[in-house]
């Protein structure tokens, strides 16, 4: 078994001069950084006083699942003779907030729209999403269901 280690540094940039002296006294803005990678501007969800122009942890979780699925899917297509010429996934996620302010993501639905080179590839293209879900590191790590509603098209 191989072991892979990942590192990230989260730096809060939201001290507006009074620190966390009050719930409304600070920004939720932060920077996510890692060695040799571009920084990501983060914040909380706008529902929790965050900046809607920055990525929230919930956004990043959804993005991670969608990207991991896509990367496995493209790999499987390449090794199974399915030529993908375009891929887009308008993924959605649902988070439920509890009365005490806690919450959890309860499900994610991936909606990949895949364009393949030939009509003969459509059936295999759709079937490979199931295999990609079984292999995706991120989907295998979460405790909520990751659904798939793929659509494959032929390049015109």
mmCIF file with all atom_site columns, C-alpha atoms in Angstrom:
data_model
loop_
_atom_site.group_PDB
_atom_site.id
_atom_site.type_symbol
_atom_site.label_atom_id
_atom_site.label_alt_id
_atom_site.label_comp_id
_atom_site.label_asym_id
_atom_site.label_entity_id
_atom_site.label_seq_id
_atom_site.pdbx_PDB_ins_code
_atom_site.Cartn_x
_atom_site.Cartn_y
_atom_site.Cartn_z
_atom_site.occupancy
_atom_site.B_iso_or_equiv
_atom_site.pdbx_formal_charge
_atom_site.auth_seq_id
_atom_site.auth_comp_id
_atom_site.auth_asym_id
_atom_site.auth_atom_id
_atom_site.pdbx_PDB_model_num
ATOM 1   C CA . UNK A 1 1   ? 0.000   0.000  0.000   1.00 0.00 ? 1   UNK A CA 1
ATOM 2   C CA . UNK A 1 2   ? 1.309   3.439  -0.952  1.00 0.00 ? 2   UNK A CA 1
ATOM 3   C CA . UNK A 1 3   ? 0.865   6.372  1.397   1.00 0.00 ? 3   UNK A CA 1
ATOM 4   C CA . UNK A 1 4   ? 0.411   9.906  0.058   1.00 0.00 ? 4   UNK A CA 1
ATOM 5   C CA . UNK A 1 5   ? 0.644   12.951 2.302   1.00 0.00 ? 5   UNK A CA 1
ATOM 6   C CA . UNK A 1 6   ? -0.828  16.358 1.519   1.00 0.00 ? 6   UNK A CA 1
ATOM 7   C CA . UNK A 1 7   ? -0.203  19.660 3.226   1.00 0.00 ? 7   UNK A CA 1
ATOM 8   C CA . UNK A 1 8   ? -2.048  22.955 3.198   1.00 0.00 ? 8   UNK A CA 1
ATOM 9   C CA . UNK A 1 9   ? -1.755  26.175 5.125   1.00 0.00 ? 9   UNK A CA 1
ATOM 10  C CA . UNK A 1 10  ? -4.872  28.138 5.957   1.00 0.00 ? 10  UNK A CA 1
ATOM 11  C CA . UNK A 1 11  ? -4.165  31.763 6.870   1.00 0.00 ? 11  UNK A CA 1
ATOM 12  C CA . UNK A 1 12  ? -6.983  33.885 8.234   1.00 0.00 ? 12  UNK A CA 1
ATOM 13  C CA . UNK A 1 13  ? -6.899  37.373 6.681   1.00 0.00 ? 13  UNK A CA 1
ATOM 14  C CA . UNK A 1 14  ? -10.138 38.647 8.190   1.00 0.00 ? 14  UNK A CA 1
ATOM 15  C CA . UNK A 1 15  ? -8.987  40.587 11.248  1.00 0.00 ? 15  UNK A CA 1
ATOM 16  C CA . UNK A 1 16  ? -10.665 43.964 10.711  1.00 0.00 ? 16  UNK A CA 1
ATOM 17  C CA . UNK A 1 17  ? -8.881  45.499 13.688  1.00 0.00 ? 17  UNK A CA 1
ATOM 18  C CA . UNK A 1 18  ? -10.825 44.005 16.594  1.00 0.00 ? 18  UNK A CA 1
ATOM 19  C CA . UNK A 1 19  ? -10.166 40.312 16.031  1.00 0.00 ? 19  UNK A CA 1
ATOM 20  C CA . UNK A 1 20  ? -13.058 38.099 17.068  1.00 0.00 ? 20  UNK A CA 1
ATOM 21  C CA . UNK A 1 21  ? -14.317 40.500 19.734  1.00 0.00 ? 21  UNK A CA 1
ATOM 22  C CA . UNK A 1 22  ? -17.816 40.122 18.251  1.00 0.00 ? 22  UNK A CA 1
ATOM 23  C CA . UNK A 1 23  ? -19.473 37.785 15.730  1.00 0.00 ? 23  UNK A CA 1
ATOM 24  C CA . UNK A 1 24  ? -19.840 40.687 13.289  1.00 0.00 ? 24  UNK A CA 1
ATOM 25  C CA . UNK A 1 25  ? -16.423 42.245 13.976  1.00 0.00 ? 25  UNK A CA 1
ATOM 26  C CA . UNK A 1 26  ? -14.375 40.053 11.675  1.00 0.00 ? 26  UNK A CA 1
ATOM 27  C CA . UNK A 1 27  ? -14.287 38.805 8.099   1.00 0.00 ? 27  UNK A CA 1
ATOM 28  C CA . UNK A 1 28  ? -14.286 35.106 7.303   1.00 0.00 ? 28  UNK A CA 1
ATOM 29  C CA . UNK A 1 29  ? -11.703 35.624 4.555   1.00 0.00 ? 29  UNK A CA 1
ATOM 30  C CA . UNK A 1 30  ? -8.684  33.367 4.415   1.00 0.00 ? 30  UNK A CA 1
ATOM 31  C CA . UNK A 1 31  ? -6.038  32.118 2.012   1.00 0.00 ? 31  UNK A CA 1
ATOM 32  C CA . UNK A 1 32  ? -5.476  28.445 1.272   1.00 0.00 ? 32  UNK A CA 1
ATOM 33  C CA . UNK A 1 33  ? -1.913  27.793 0.202   1.00 0.00 ? 33  UNK A CA 1
ATOM 34  C CA . UNK A 1 34  ? 0.372   24.878 -0.506  1.00 0.00 ? 34  UNK A CA 1
ATOM 35  C CA . UNK A 1 35  ? 3.947   24.642 -1.680  1.00 0.00 ? 35  UNK A CA 1
ATOM 36  C CA . UNK A 1 36  ? 4.355   25.292 -5.419  1.00 0.00 ? 36  UNK A CA 1
ATOM 37  C CA . UNK A 1 37  ? 0.618   25.949 -5.944  1.00 0.00 ? 37  UNK A CA 1
ATOM 38  C CA . UNK A 1 38  ? -1.447  29.042 -6.535  1.00 0.00 ? 38  UNK A CA 1
ATOM 39  C CA . UNK A 1 39  ? -3.294  30.409 -3.539  1.00 0.00 ? 39  UNK A CA 1
ATOM 40  C CA . UNK A 1 40  ? -7.057  29.980 -3.257  1.00 0.00 ? 40  UNK A CA 1
ATOM 41  C CA . UNK A 1 41  ? -9.106  32.793 -1.754  1.00 0.00 ? 41  UNK A CA 1
ATOM 42  C CA . UNK A 1 42  ? -11.513 31.323 0.758   1.00 0.00 ? 42  UNK A CA 1
ATOM 43  C CA . UNK A 1 43  ? -14.299 32.532 2.992   1.00 0.00 ? 43  UNK A CA 1
ATOM 44  C CA . UNK A 1 44  ? -17.376 31.058 4.595   1.00 0.00 ? 44  UNK A CA 1
ATOM 45  C CA . UNK A 1 45  ? -20.649 30.601 2.767   1.00 0.00 ? 45  UNK A CA 1
ATOM 46  C CA . UNK A 1 46  ? -22.497 33.935 2.425   1.00 0.00 ? 46  UNK A CA 1
ATOM 47  C CA . UNK A 1 47  ? -25.179 32.505 4.758   1.00 0.00 ? 47  UNK A CA 1
ATOM 48  C CA . UNK A 1 48  ? -22.528 32.624 7.480   1.00 0.00 ? 48  UNK A CA 1
ATOM 49  C CA . UNK A 1 49  ? -21.229 36.148 6.794   1.00 0.00 ? 49  UNK A CA 1
ATOM 50  C CA . UNK A 1 50  ? -18.831 35.008 4.059   1.00 0.00 ? 50  UNK A CA 1
ATOM 51  C CA . UNK A 1 51  ? -17.709 36.646 0.831   1.00 0.00 ? 51  UNK A CA 1
ATOM 52  C CA . UNK A 1 52  ? -19.672 35.154 -2.072  1.00 0.00 ? 52  UNK A CA 1
ATOM 53  C CA . UNK A 1 53  ? -16.792 35.840 -4.478  1.00 0.00 ? 53  UNK A CA 1
ATOM 54  C CA . UNK A 1 54  ? -14.504 33.414 -2.589  1.00 0.00 ? 54  UNK A CA 1
ATOM 55  C CA . UNK A 1 55  ? -14.656 29.637 -2.309  1.00 0.00 ? 55  UNK A CA 1
ATOM 56  C CA . UNK A 1 56  ? -16.269 28.234 0.837   1.00 0.00 ? 56  UNK A CA 1
ATOM 57  C CA . UNK A 1 57  ? -15.274 24.901 2.393   1.00 0.00 ? 57  UNK A CA 1
ATOM 58  C CA . UNK A 1 58  ? -18.575 23.517 1.091   1.00 0.00 ? 58  UNK A CA 1
ATOM 59  C CA . UNK A 1 59  ? -17.732 24.678 -2.450  1.00 0.00 ? 59  UNK A CA 1
ATOM 60  C CA . UNK A 1 60  ? -14.317 23.064 -2.214  1.00 0.00 ? 60  UNK A CA 1
ATOM 61  C CA . UNK A 1 61  ? -15.755 19.757 -0.997  1.00 0.00 ? 61  UNK A CA 1
ATOM 62  C CA . UNK A 1 62  ? -18.157 19.646 -3.941  1.00 0.00 ? 62  UNK A CA 1
ATOM 63  C CA . UNK A 1 63  ? -15.394 20.722 -6.335  1.00 0.00 ? 63  UNK A CA 1
ATOM 64  C CA . UNK A 1 64  ? -13.090 18.004 -4.990  1.00 0.00 ? 64  UNK A CA 1
ATOM 65  C CA . UNK A 1 65  ? -15.647 15.253 -5.512  1.00 0.00 ? 65  UNK A CA 1
ATOM 66  C CA . UNK A 1 66  ? -16.508 16.444 -9.021  1.00 0.00 ? 66  UNK A CA 1
ATOM 67  C CA . UNK A 1 67  ? -12.878 16.867 -10.092 1.00 0.00 ? 67  UNK A CA 1
ATOM 68  C CA . UNK A 1 68  ? -11.818 13.500 -8.638  1.00 0.00 ? 68  UNK A CA 1
ATOM 69  C CA . UNK A 1 69  ? -14.659 11.764 -10.461 1.00 0.00 ? 69  UNK A CA 1
ATOM 70  C CA . UNK A 1 70  ? -13.778 13.512 -13.729 1.00 0.00 ? 70  UNK A CA 1
ATOM 71  C CA . UNK A 1 71  ? -10.095 12.577 -13.494 1.00 0.00 ? 71  UNK A CA 1
ATOM 72  C CA . UNK A 1 72  ? -10.863 8.911  -12.819 1.00 0.00 ? 72  UNK A CA 1
ATOM 73  C CA . UNK A 1 73  ? -13.511 8.909  -15.539 1.00 0.00 ? 73  UNK A CA 1
ATOM 74  C CA . UNK A 1 74  ? -11.142 10.361 -18.154 1.00 0.00 ? 74  UNK A CA 1
ATOM 75  C CA . UNK A 1 75  ? -8.506  7.793  -17.163 1.00 0.00 ? 75  UNK A CA 1
ATOM 76  C CA . UNK A 1 76  ? -10.999 4.947  -17.529 1.00 0.00 ? 76  UNK A CA 1
ATOM 77  C CA . UNK A 1 77  ? -12.191 6.271  -20.890 1.00 0.00 ? 77  UNK A CA 1
ATOM 78  C CA . UNK A 1 78  ? -8.618  6.514  -22.145 1.00 0.00 ? 78  UNK A CA 1
ATOM 79  C CA . UNK A 1 79  ? -7.868  2.921  -21.106 1.00 0.00 ? 79  UNK A CA 1
ATOM 80  C CA . UNK A 1 80  ? -11.172 1.566  -22.472 1.00 0.00 ? 80  UNK A CA 1
ATOM 81  C CA . UNK A 1 81  ? -11.153 3.085  -25.947 1.00 0.00 ? 81  UNK A CA 1
ATOM 82  C CA . UNK A 1 82  ? -13.707 5.842  -25.278 1.00 0.00 ? 82  UNK A CA 1
ATOM 83  C CA . UNK A 1 83  ? -12.520 9.112  -26.810 1.00 0.00 ? 83  UNK A CA 1
ATOM 84  C CA . UNK A 1 84  ? -13.885 12.035 -24.790 1.00 0.00 ? 84  UNK A CA 1
ATOM 85  C CA . UNK A 1 85  ? -13.724 15.395 -26.543 1.00 0.00 ? 85  UNK A CA 1
ATOM 86  C CA . UNK A 1 86  ? -15.539 17.522 -23.935 1.00 0.00 ? 86  UNK A CA 1
ATOM 87  C CA . UNK A 1 87  ? -16.590 17.175 -20.287 1.00 0.00 ? 87  UNK A CA 1
ATOM 88  C CA . UNK A 1 88  ? -18.567 19.486 -18.048 1.00 0.00 ? 88  UNK A CA 1
ATOM 89  C CA . UNK A 1 89  ? -20.177 18.772 -14.682 1.00 0.00 ? 89  UNK A CA 1
ATOM 90  C CA . UNK A 1 90  ? -22.651 21.218 -13.145 1.00 0.00 ? 90  UNK A CA 1
ATOM 91  C CA . UNK A 1 91  ? -22.495 19.354 -9.814  1.00 0.00 ? 91  UNK A CA 1
ATOM 92  C CA . UNK A 1 92  ? -24.771 20.099 -6.865  1.00 0.00 ? 92  UNK A CA 1
ATOM 93  C CA . UNK A 1 93  ? -24.501 19.445 -3.159  1.00 0.00 ? 93  UNK A CA 1
ATOM 94  C CA . UNK A 1 94  ? -26.899 19.694 -0.242  1.00 0.00 ? 94  UNK A CA 1
ATOM 95  C CA . UNK A 1 95  ? -25.947 20.736 3.271   1.00 0.00 ? 95  UNK A CA 1
ATOM 96  C CA . UNK A 1 96  ? -28.406 20.584 6.154   1.00 0.00 ? 96  UNK A CA 1
ATOM 97  C CA . UNK A 1 97  ? -27.931 23.062 8.978   1.00 0.00 ? 97  UNK A CA 1
ATOM 98  C CA . UNK A 1 98  ? -29.101 21.990 12.432  1.00 0.00 ? 98  UNK A CA 1
ATOM 99  C CA . UNK A 1 99  ? -30.766 24.245 15.028  1.00 0.00 ? 99  UNK A CA 1
ATOM 100 C CA . UNK A 1 100 ? -27.529 24.478 17.026  1.00 0.00 ? 100 UNK A CA 1
ATOM 101 C CA . UNK A 1 101 ? -25.645 25.796 13.960  1.00 0.00 ? 101 UNK A CA 1
ATOM 102 C CA . UNK A 1 102 ? -23.881 22.535 13.174  1.00 0.00 ? 102 UNK A CA 1
ATOM 103 C CA . UNK A 1 103 ? -24.561 20.756 9.938   1.00 0.00 ? 103 UNK A CA 1
ATOM 104 C CA . UNK A 1 104 ? -23.447 18.231 7.393   1.00 0.00 ? 104 UNK A CA 1
ATOM 105 C CA . UNK A 1 105 ? -23.413 17.636 3.692   1.00 0.00 ? 105 UNK A CA 1
ATOM 106 C CA . UNK A 1 106 ? -26.114 15.056 3.052   1.00 0.00 ? 106 UNK A CA 1
ATOM 107 C CA . UNK A 1 107 ? -25.598 14.331 -0.637  1.00 0.00 ? 107 UNK A CA 1
ATOM 108 C CA . UNK A 1 108 ? -23.808 15.322 -3.806  1.00 0.00 ? 108 UNK A CA 1
ATOM 109 C CA . UNK A 1 109 ? -25.088 14.825 -7.333  1.00 0.00 ? 109 UNK A CA 1
ATOM 110 C CA . UNK A 1 110 ? -22.708 14.882 -10.259 1.00 0.00 ? 110 UNK A CA 1
ATOM 111 C CA . UNK A 1 111 ? -24.260 15.749 -13.612 1.00 0.00 ? 111 UNK A CA 1
ATOM 112 C CA . UNK A 1 112 ? -21.447 15.103 -16.090 1.00 0.00 ? 112 UNK A CA 1
ATOM 113 C CA . UNK A 1 113 ? -22.170 16.039 -19.675 1.00 0.00 ? 113 UNK A CA 1
ATOM 114 C CA . UNK A 1 114 ? -19.691 14.120 -21.788 1.00 0.00 ? 114 UNK A CA 1
ATOM 115 C CA . UNK A 1 115 ? -19.067 14.402 -25.512 1.00 0.00 ? 115 UNK A CA 1
ATOM 116 C CA . UNK A 1 116 ? -17.533 11.345 -27.159 1.00 0.00 ? 116 UNK A CA 1
ATOM 117 C CA . UNK A 1 117 ? -16.103 10.878 -30.624 1.00 0.00 ? 117 UNK A CA 1
ATOM 118 C CA . UNK A 1 118 ? -18.397 8.104  -31.943 1.00 0.00 ? 118 UNK A CA 1
ATOM 119 C CA . UNK A 1 119 ? -21.916 6.817  -31.272 1.00 0.00 ? 119 UNK A CA 1
ATOM 120 C CA . UNK A 1 120 ? -20.461 3.340  -30.664 1.00 0.00 ? 120 UNK A CA 1
ATOM 121 C CA . UNK A 1 121 ? -18.818 4.744  -27.497 1.00 0.00 ? 121 UNK A CA 1
ATOM 122 C CA . UNK A 1 122 ? -22.005 6.014  -25.808 1.00 0.00 ? 122 UNK A CA 1
ATOM 123 C CA . UNK A 1 123 ? -22.923 2.891  -23.841 1.00 0.00 ? 123 UNK A CA 1
ATOM 124 C CA . UNK A 1 124 ? -19.407 2.372  -22.487 1.00 0.00 ? 124 UNK A CA 1
ATOM 125 C CA . UNK A 1 125 ? -19.067 6.104  -21.790 1.00 0.00 ? 125 UNK A CA 1
ATOM 126 C CA . UNK A 1 126 ? -22.116 6.044  -19.540 1.00 0.00 ? 126 UNK A CA 1
ATOM 127 C CA . UNK A 1 127 ? -21.142 2.772  -17.835 1.00 0.00 ? 127 UNK A CA 1
ATOM 128 C CA . UNK A 1 128 ? -17.678 4.028  -16.850 1.00 0.00 ? 128 UNK A CA 1
ATOM 129 C CA . UNK A 1 129 ? -19.170 6.592  -14.442 1.00 0.00 ? 129 UNK A CA 1
ATOM 130 C CA . UNK A 1 130 ? -20.069 3.762  -12.054 1.00 0.00 ? 130 UNK A CA 1
ATOM 131 C CA . UNK A 1 131 ? -16.492 2.482  -12.086 1.00 0.00 ? 131 UNK A CA 1
ATOM 132 C CA . UNK A 1 132 ? -15.091 6.008  -11.635 1.00 0.00 ? 132 UNK A CA 1
ATOM 133 C CA . UNK A 1 133 ? -17.246 6.448  -8.528  1.00 0.00 ? 133 UNK A CA 1
ATOM 134 C CA . UNK A 1 134 ? -15.871 3.214  -7.040  1.00 0.00 ? 134 UNK A CA 1
ATOM 135 C CA . UNK A 1 135 ? -12.289 4.425  -7.611  1.00 0.00 ? 135 UNK A CA 1
ATOM 136 C CA . UNK A 1 136 ? -12.561 8.131  -6.705  1.00 0.00 ? 136 UNK A CA 1
ATOM 137 C CA . UNK A 1 137 ? -10.492 8.798  -3.586  1.00 0.00 ? 137 UNK A CA 1
ATOM 138 C CA . UNK A 1 138 ? -12.729 11.627 -2.416  1.00 0.00 ? 138 UNK A CA 1
ATOM 139 C CA . UNK A 1 139 ? -16.099 9.916  -3.020  1.00 0.00 ? 139 UNK A CA 1
ATOM 140 C CA . UNK A 1 140 ? -14.771 6.875  -1.132  1.00 0.00 ? 140 UNK A CA 1
ATOM 141 C CA . UNK A 1 141 ? -13.879 9.137  1.810   1.00 0.00 ? 141 UNK A CA 1
ATOM 142 C CA . UNK A 1 142 ? -17.239 10.781 2.465   1.00 0.00 ? 142 UNK A CA 1
ATOM 143 C CA . UNK A 1 143 ? -20.131 9.319  4.457   1.00 0.00 ? 143 UNK A CA 1
ATOM 144 C CA . UNK A 1 144 ? -22.944 10.692 2.293   1.00 0.00 ? 144 UNK A CA 1
ATOM 145 C CA . UNK A 1 145 ? -24.136 9.383  -1.091  1.00 0.00 ? 145 UNK A CA 1
ATOM 146 C CA . UNK A 1 146 ? -22.580 10.643 -4.309  1.00 0.00 ? 146 UNK A CA 1
ATOM 147 C CA . UNK A 1 147 ? -25.156 10.270 -7.077  1.00 0.00 ? 147 UNK A CA 1
ATOM 148 C CA . UNK A 1 148 ? -24.490 10.390 -10.820 1.00 0.00 ? 148 UNK A CA 1
ATOM 149 C CA . UNK A 1 149 ? -26.751 11.585 -13.598 1.00 0.00 ? 149 UNK A CA 1
ATOM 150 C CA . UNK A 1 150 ? -24.467 11.397 -16.623 1.00 0.00 ? 150 UNK A CA 1
ATOM 151 C CA . UNK A 1 151 ? -25.368 12.364 -20.154 1.00 0.00 ? 151 UNK A CA 1
ATOM 152 C CA . UNK A 1 152 ? -23.174 11.373 -23.092 1.00 0.00 ? 152 UNK A CA 1
ATOM 153 C CA . UNK A 1 153 ? -23.288 12.966 -26.503 1.00 0.00 ? 153 UNK A CA 1
ATOM 154 C CA . UNK A 1 154 ? -21.633 12.280 -29.826 1.00 0.00 ? 154 UNK A CA 1
ATOM 155 C CA . UNK A 1 155 ? -19.334 14.925 -31.223 1.00 0.00 ? 155 UNK A CA 1
ATOM 156 C CA . UNK A 1 156 ? -21.078 16.686 -34.083 1.00 0.00 ? 156 UNK A CA 1
#
